[in-house]
mmCIF file of C-alpha atoms in Angstrom:
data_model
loop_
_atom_site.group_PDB
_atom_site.id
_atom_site.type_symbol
_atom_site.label_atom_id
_atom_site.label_comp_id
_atom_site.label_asym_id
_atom_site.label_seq_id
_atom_site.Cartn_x
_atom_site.Cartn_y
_atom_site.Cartn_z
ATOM 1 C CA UNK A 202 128.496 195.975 85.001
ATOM 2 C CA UNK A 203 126.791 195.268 81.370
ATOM 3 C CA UNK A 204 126.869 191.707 80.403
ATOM 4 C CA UNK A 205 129.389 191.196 77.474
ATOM 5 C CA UNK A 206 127.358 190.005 73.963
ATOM 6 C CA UNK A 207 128.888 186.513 73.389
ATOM 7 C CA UNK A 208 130.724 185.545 70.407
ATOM 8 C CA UNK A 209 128.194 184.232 67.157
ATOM 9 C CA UNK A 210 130.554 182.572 64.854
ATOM 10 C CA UNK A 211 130.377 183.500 61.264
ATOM 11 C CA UNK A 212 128.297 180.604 59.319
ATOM 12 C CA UNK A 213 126.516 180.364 55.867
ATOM 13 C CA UNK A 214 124.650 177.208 54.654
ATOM 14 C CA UNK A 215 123.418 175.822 51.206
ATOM 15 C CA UNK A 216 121.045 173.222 50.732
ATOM 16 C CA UNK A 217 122.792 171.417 47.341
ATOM 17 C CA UNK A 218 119.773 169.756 44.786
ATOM 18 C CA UNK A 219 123.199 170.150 42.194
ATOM 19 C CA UNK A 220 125.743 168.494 41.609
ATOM 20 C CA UNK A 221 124.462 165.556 43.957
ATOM 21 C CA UNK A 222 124.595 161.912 43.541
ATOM 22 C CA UNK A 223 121.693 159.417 42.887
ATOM 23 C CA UNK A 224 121.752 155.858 44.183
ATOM 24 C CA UNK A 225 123.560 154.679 40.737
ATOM 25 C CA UNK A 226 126.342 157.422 41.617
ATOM 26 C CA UNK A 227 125.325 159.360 38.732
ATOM 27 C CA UNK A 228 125.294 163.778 39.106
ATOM 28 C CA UNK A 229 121.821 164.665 39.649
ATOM 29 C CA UNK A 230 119.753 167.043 40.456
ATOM 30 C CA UNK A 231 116.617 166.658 42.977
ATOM 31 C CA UNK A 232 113.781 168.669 43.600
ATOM 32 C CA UNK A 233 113.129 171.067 45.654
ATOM 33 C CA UNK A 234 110.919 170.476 49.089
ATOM 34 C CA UNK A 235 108.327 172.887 51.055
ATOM 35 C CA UNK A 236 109.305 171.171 54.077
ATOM 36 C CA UNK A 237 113.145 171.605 53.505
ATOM 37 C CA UNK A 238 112.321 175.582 52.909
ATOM 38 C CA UNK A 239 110.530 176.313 55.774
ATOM 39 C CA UNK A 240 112.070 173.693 58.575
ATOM 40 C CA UNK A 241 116.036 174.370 58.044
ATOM 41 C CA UNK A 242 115.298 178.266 57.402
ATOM 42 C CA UNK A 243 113.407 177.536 61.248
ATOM 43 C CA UNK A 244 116.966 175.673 62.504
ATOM 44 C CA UNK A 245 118.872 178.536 60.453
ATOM 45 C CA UNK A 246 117.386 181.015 62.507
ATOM 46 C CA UNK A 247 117.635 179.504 66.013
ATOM 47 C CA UNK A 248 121.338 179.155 65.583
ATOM 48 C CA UNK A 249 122.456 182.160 64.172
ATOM 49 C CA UNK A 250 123.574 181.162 60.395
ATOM 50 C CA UNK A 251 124.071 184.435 58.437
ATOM 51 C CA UNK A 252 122.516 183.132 54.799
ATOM 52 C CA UNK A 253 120.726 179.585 53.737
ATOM 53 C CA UNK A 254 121.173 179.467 50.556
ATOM 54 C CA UNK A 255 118.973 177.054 48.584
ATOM 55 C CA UNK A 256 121.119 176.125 45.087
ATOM 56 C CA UNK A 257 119.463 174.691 42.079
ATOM 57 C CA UNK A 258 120.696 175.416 38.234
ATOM 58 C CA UNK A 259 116.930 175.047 36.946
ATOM 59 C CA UNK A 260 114.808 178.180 36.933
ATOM 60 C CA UNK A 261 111.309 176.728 37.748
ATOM 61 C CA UNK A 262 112.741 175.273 40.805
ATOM 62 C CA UNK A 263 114.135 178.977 41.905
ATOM 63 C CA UNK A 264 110.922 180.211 41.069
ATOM 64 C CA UNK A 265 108.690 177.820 43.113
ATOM 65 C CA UNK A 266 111.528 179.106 46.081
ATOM 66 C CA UNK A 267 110.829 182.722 45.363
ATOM 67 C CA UNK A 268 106.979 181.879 45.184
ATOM 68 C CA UNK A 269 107.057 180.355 49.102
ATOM 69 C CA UNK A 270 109.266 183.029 50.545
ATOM 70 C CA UNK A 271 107.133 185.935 49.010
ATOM 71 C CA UNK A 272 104.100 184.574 50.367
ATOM 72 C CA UNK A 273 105.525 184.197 53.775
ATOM 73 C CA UNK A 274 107.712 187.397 53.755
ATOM 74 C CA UNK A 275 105.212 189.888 51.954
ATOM 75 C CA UNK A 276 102.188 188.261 51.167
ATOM 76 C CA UNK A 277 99.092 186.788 52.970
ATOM 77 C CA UNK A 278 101.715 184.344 55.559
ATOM 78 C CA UNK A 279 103.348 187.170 56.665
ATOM 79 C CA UNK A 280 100.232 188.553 58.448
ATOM 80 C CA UNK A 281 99.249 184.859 58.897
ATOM 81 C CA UNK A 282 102.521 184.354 61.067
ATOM 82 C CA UNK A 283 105.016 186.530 61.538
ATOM 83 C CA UNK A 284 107.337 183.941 63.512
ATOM 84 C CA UNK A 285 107.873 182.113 59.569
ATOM 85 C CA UNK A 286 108.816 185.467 58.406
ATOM 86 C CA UNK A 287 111.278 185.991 60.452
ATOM 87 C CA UNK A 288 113.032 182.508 59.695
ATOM 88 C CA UNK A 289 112.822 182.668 56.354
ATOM 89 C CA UNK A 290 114.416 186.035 56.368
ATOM 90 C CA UNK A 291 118.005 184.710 55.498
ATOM 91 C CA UNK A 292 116.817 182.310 52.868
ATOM 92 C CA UNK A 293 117.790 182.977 49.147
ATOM 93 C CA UNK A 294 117.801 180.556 46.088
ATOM 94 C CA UNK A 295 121.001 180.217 43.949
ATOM 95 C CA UNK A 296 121.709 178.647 40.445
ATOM 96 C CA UNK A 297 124.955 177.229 41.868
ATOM 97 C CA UNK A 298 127.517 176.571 44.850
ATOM 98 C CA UNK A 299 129.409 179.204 43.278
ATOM 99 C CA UNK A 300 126.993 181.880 43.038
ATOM 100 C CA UNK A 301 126.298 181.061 46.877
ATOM 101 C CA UNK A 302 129.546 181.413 47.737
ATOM 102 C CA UNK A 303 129.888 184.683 45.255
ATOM 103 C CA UNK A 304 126.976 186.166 47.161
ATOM 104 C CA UNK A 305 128.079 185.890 50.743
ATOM 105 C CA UNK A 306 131.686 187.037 50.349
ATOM 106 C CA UNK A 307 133.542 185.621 52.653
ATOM 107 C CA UNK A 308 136.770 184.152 51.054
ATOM 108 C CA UNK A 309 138.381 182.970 53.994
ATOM 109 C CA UNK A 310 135.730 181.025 54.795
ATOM 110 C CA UNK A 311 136.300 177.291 55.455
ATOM 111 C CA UNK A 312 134.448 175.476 53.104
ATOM 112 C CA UNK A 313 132.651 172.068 55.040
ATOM 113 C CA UNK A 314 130.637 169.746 52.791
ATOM 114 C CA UNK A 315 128.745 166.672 55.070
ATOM 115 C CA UNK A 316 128.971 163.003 53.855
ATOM 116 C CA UNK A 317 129.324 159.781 54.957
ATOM 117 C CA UNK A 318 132.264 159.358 52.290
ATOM 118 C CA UNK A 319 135.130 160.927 54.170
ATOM 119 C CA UNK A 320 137.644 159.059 51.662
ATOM 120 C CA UNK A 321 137.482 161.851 49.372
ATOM 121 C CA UNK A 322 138.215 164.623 52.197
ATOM 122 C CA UNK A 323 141.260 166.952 51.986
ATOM 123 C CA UNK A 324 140.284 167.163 56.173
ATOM 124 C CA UNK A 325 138.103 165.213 58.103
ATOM 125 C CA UNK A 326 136.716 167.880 61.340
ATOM 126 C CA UNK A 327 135.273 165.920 64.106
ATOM 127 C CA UNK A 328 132.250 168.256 65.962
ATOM 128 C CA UNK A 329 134.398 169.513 68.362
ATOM 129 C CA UNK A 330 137.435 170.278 65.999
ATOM 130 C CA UNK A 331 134.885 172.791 63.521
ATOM 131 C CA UNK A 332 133.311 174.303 66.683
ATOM 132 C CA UNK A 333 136.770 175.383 67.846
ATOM 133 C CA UNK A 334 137.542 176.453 64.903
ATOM 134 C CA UNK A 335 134.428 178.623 64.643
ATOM 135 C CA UNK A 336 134.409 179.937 68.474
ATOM 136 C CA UNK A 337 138.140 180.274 69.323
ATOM 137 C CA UNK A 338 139.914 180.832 66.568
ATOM 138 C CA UNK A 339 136.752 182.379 65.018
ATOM 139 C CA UNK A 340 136.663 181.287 61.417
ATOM 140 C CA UNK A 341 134.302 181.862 59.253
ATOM 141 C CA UNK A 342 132.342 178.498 57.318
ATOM 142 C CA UNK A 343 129.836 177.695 54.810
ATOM 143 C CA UNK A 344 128.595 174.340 55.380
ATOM 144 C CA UNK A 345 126.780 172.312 52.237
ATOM 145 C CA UNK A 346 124.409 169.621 52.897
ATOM 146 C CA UNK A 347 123.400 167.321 49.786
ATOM 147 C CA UNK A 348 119.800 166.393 49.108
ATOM 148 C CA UNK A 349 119.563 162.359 47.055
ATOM 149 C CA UNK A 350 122.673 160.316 47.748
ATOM 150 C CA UNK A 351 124.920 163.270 48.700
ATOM 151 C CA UNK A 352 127.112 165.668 47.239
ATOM 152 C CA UNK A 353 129.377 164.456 44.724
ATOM 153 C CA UNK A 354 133.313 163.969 44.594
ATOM 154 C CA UNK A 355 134.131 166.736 43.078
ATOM 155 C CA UNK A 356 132.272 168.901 45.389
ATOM 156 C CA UNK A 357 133.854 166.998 48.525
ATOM 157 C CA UNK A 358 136.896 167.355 47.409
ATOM 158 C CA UNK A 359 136.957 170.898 46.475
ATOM 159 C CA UNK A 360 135.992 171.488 50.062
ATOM 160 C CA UNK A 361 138.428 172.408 52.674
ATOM 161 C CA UNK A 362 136.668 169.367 54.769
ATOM 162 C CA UNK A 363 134.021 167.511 55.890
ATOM 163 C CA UNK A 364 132.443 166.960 58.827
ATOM 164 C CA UNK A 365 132.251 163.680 60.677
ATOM 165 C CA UNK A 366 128.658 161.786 60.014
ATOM 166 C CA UNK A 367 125.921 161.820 62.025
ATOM 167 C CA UNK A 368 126.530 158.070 63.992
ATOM 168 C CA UNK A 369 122.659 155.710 64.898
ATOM 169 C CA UNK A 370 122.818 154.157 68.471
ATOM 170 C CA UNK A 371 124.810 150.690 68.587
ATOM 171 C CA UNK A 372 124.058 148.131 67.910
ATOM 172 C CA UNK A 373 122.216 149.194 64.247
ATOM 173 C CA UNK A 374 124.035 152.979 63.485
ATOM 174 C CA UNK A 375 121.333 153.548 61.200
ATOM 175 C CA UNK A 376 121.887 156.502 58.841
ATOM 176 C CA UNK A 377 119.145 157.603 56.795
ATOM 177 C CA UNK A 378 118.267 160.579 58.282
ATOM 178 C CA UNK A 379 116.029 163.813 56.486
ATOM 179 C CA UNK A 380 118.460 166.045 55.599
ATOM 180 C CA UNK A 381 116.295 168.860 57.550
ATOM 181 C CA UNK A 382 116.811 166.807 60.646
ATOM 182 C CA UNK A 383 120.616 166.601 60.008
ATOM 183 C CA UNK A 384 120.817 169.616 59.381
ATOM 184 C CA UNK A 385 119.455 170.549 62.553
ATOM 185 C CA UNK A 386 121.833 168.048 64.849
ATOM 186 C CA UNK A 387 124.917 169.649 62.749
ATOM 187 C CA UNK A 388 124.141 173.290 63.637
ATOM 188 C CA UNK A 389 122.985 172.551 67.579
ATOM 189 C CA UNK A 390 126.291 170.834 67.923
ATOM 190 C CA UNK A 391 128.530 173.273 66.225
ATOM 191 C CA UNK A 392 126.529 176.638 67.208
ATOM 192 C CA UNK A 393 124.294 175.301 70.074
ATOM 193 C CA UNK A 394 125.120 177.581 73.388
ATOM 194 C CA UNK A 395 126.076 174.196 75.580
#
């Protein structure tokens, strides 16, 4: 008897440089990283997201994007390692949230910003709650992760949720993680195969 393909839920993410906050609370934007390009494209990949969307409004940031991925996808890195090409595969750069959202079409998506500021949440989804959501009653999500201080208010609470925060070991519950390595614990423990 042929083993049945499991289930890959339906997820998009985007990597927000704007609107995020600074440490004054003030809308920012923040640049761009190599490392955030190439490592979460790498975590994208192992667990199955559909798109990562990169979104910045200023076109010398989207170009330096388009820049790395051509190199890797078509240019000398794609001979270089092929493994890189594959990953960044999904990857595309956006002037917006909106445009990302616009470009995957999926409207009945849930929308599911992270934060540590769960005051400003329509929903707060614990781990498990947003991976049952995604496996058994198999709804769609895009998932935004903000680079400087975070996303900002308006973005949280135009979300349909947020997820809980990443919690240090006790006694500290130090928080200060890269955002490529939370976005990495995020996606094992909603799309990991455990």
């Amino acid at each position: 008897m042929a083993e049945e393909t499991p289930y890959v839920p339906r997820l998009a993410i985007g990597l927000v440089h704007y609107p995020v906050r600074d440490s004054k609370q003030k809308t920012v934007a923040t640049n761009i990283t190599n490392f955030d390009i190439h490592d979460i494209a790498r975590a994208a990949t192992v667990f199955g997201v559909e798109k990562y969307y990169i979104i910045h409004p200023m076109k010398e940031q989207l170009m330096f994007v388009d820049r790395v991925l051509d190199h890797w996808r078509t240019g000398q890195g794609s001979k270089f390692n092929p493994m890189r090409k594959t990953a960044l595969g999904n990857v595309k750069a956006v002037e917006s949230v909106e445009k990302a959202f616009e470009d995957w079409n999926v409207p009945e998506a849930l929308t599911i910003a992270t934060t540590a500021r769960t005051e400003w949440a329509k929903h707060k989804y614990s781990f498990a709650e947003l991976r049952n959501e995604m496996h058994v009653a198999k709804k769609p999500v895009f998932m935004l992760f903000g680079t400087g201080f975070g996303l900002t208010e308006d973005l949280i609470r135009s979300s349909s949720g947020v997820l809980e925060s990443i919690r240090g070991a006790p006694p500290k519950d130090y928080r200060h993680l890269s955002v490529r390595s939370a976005v990495s614990i995020c996606l094992d423990r909603v799309m990991g195969p455990w």
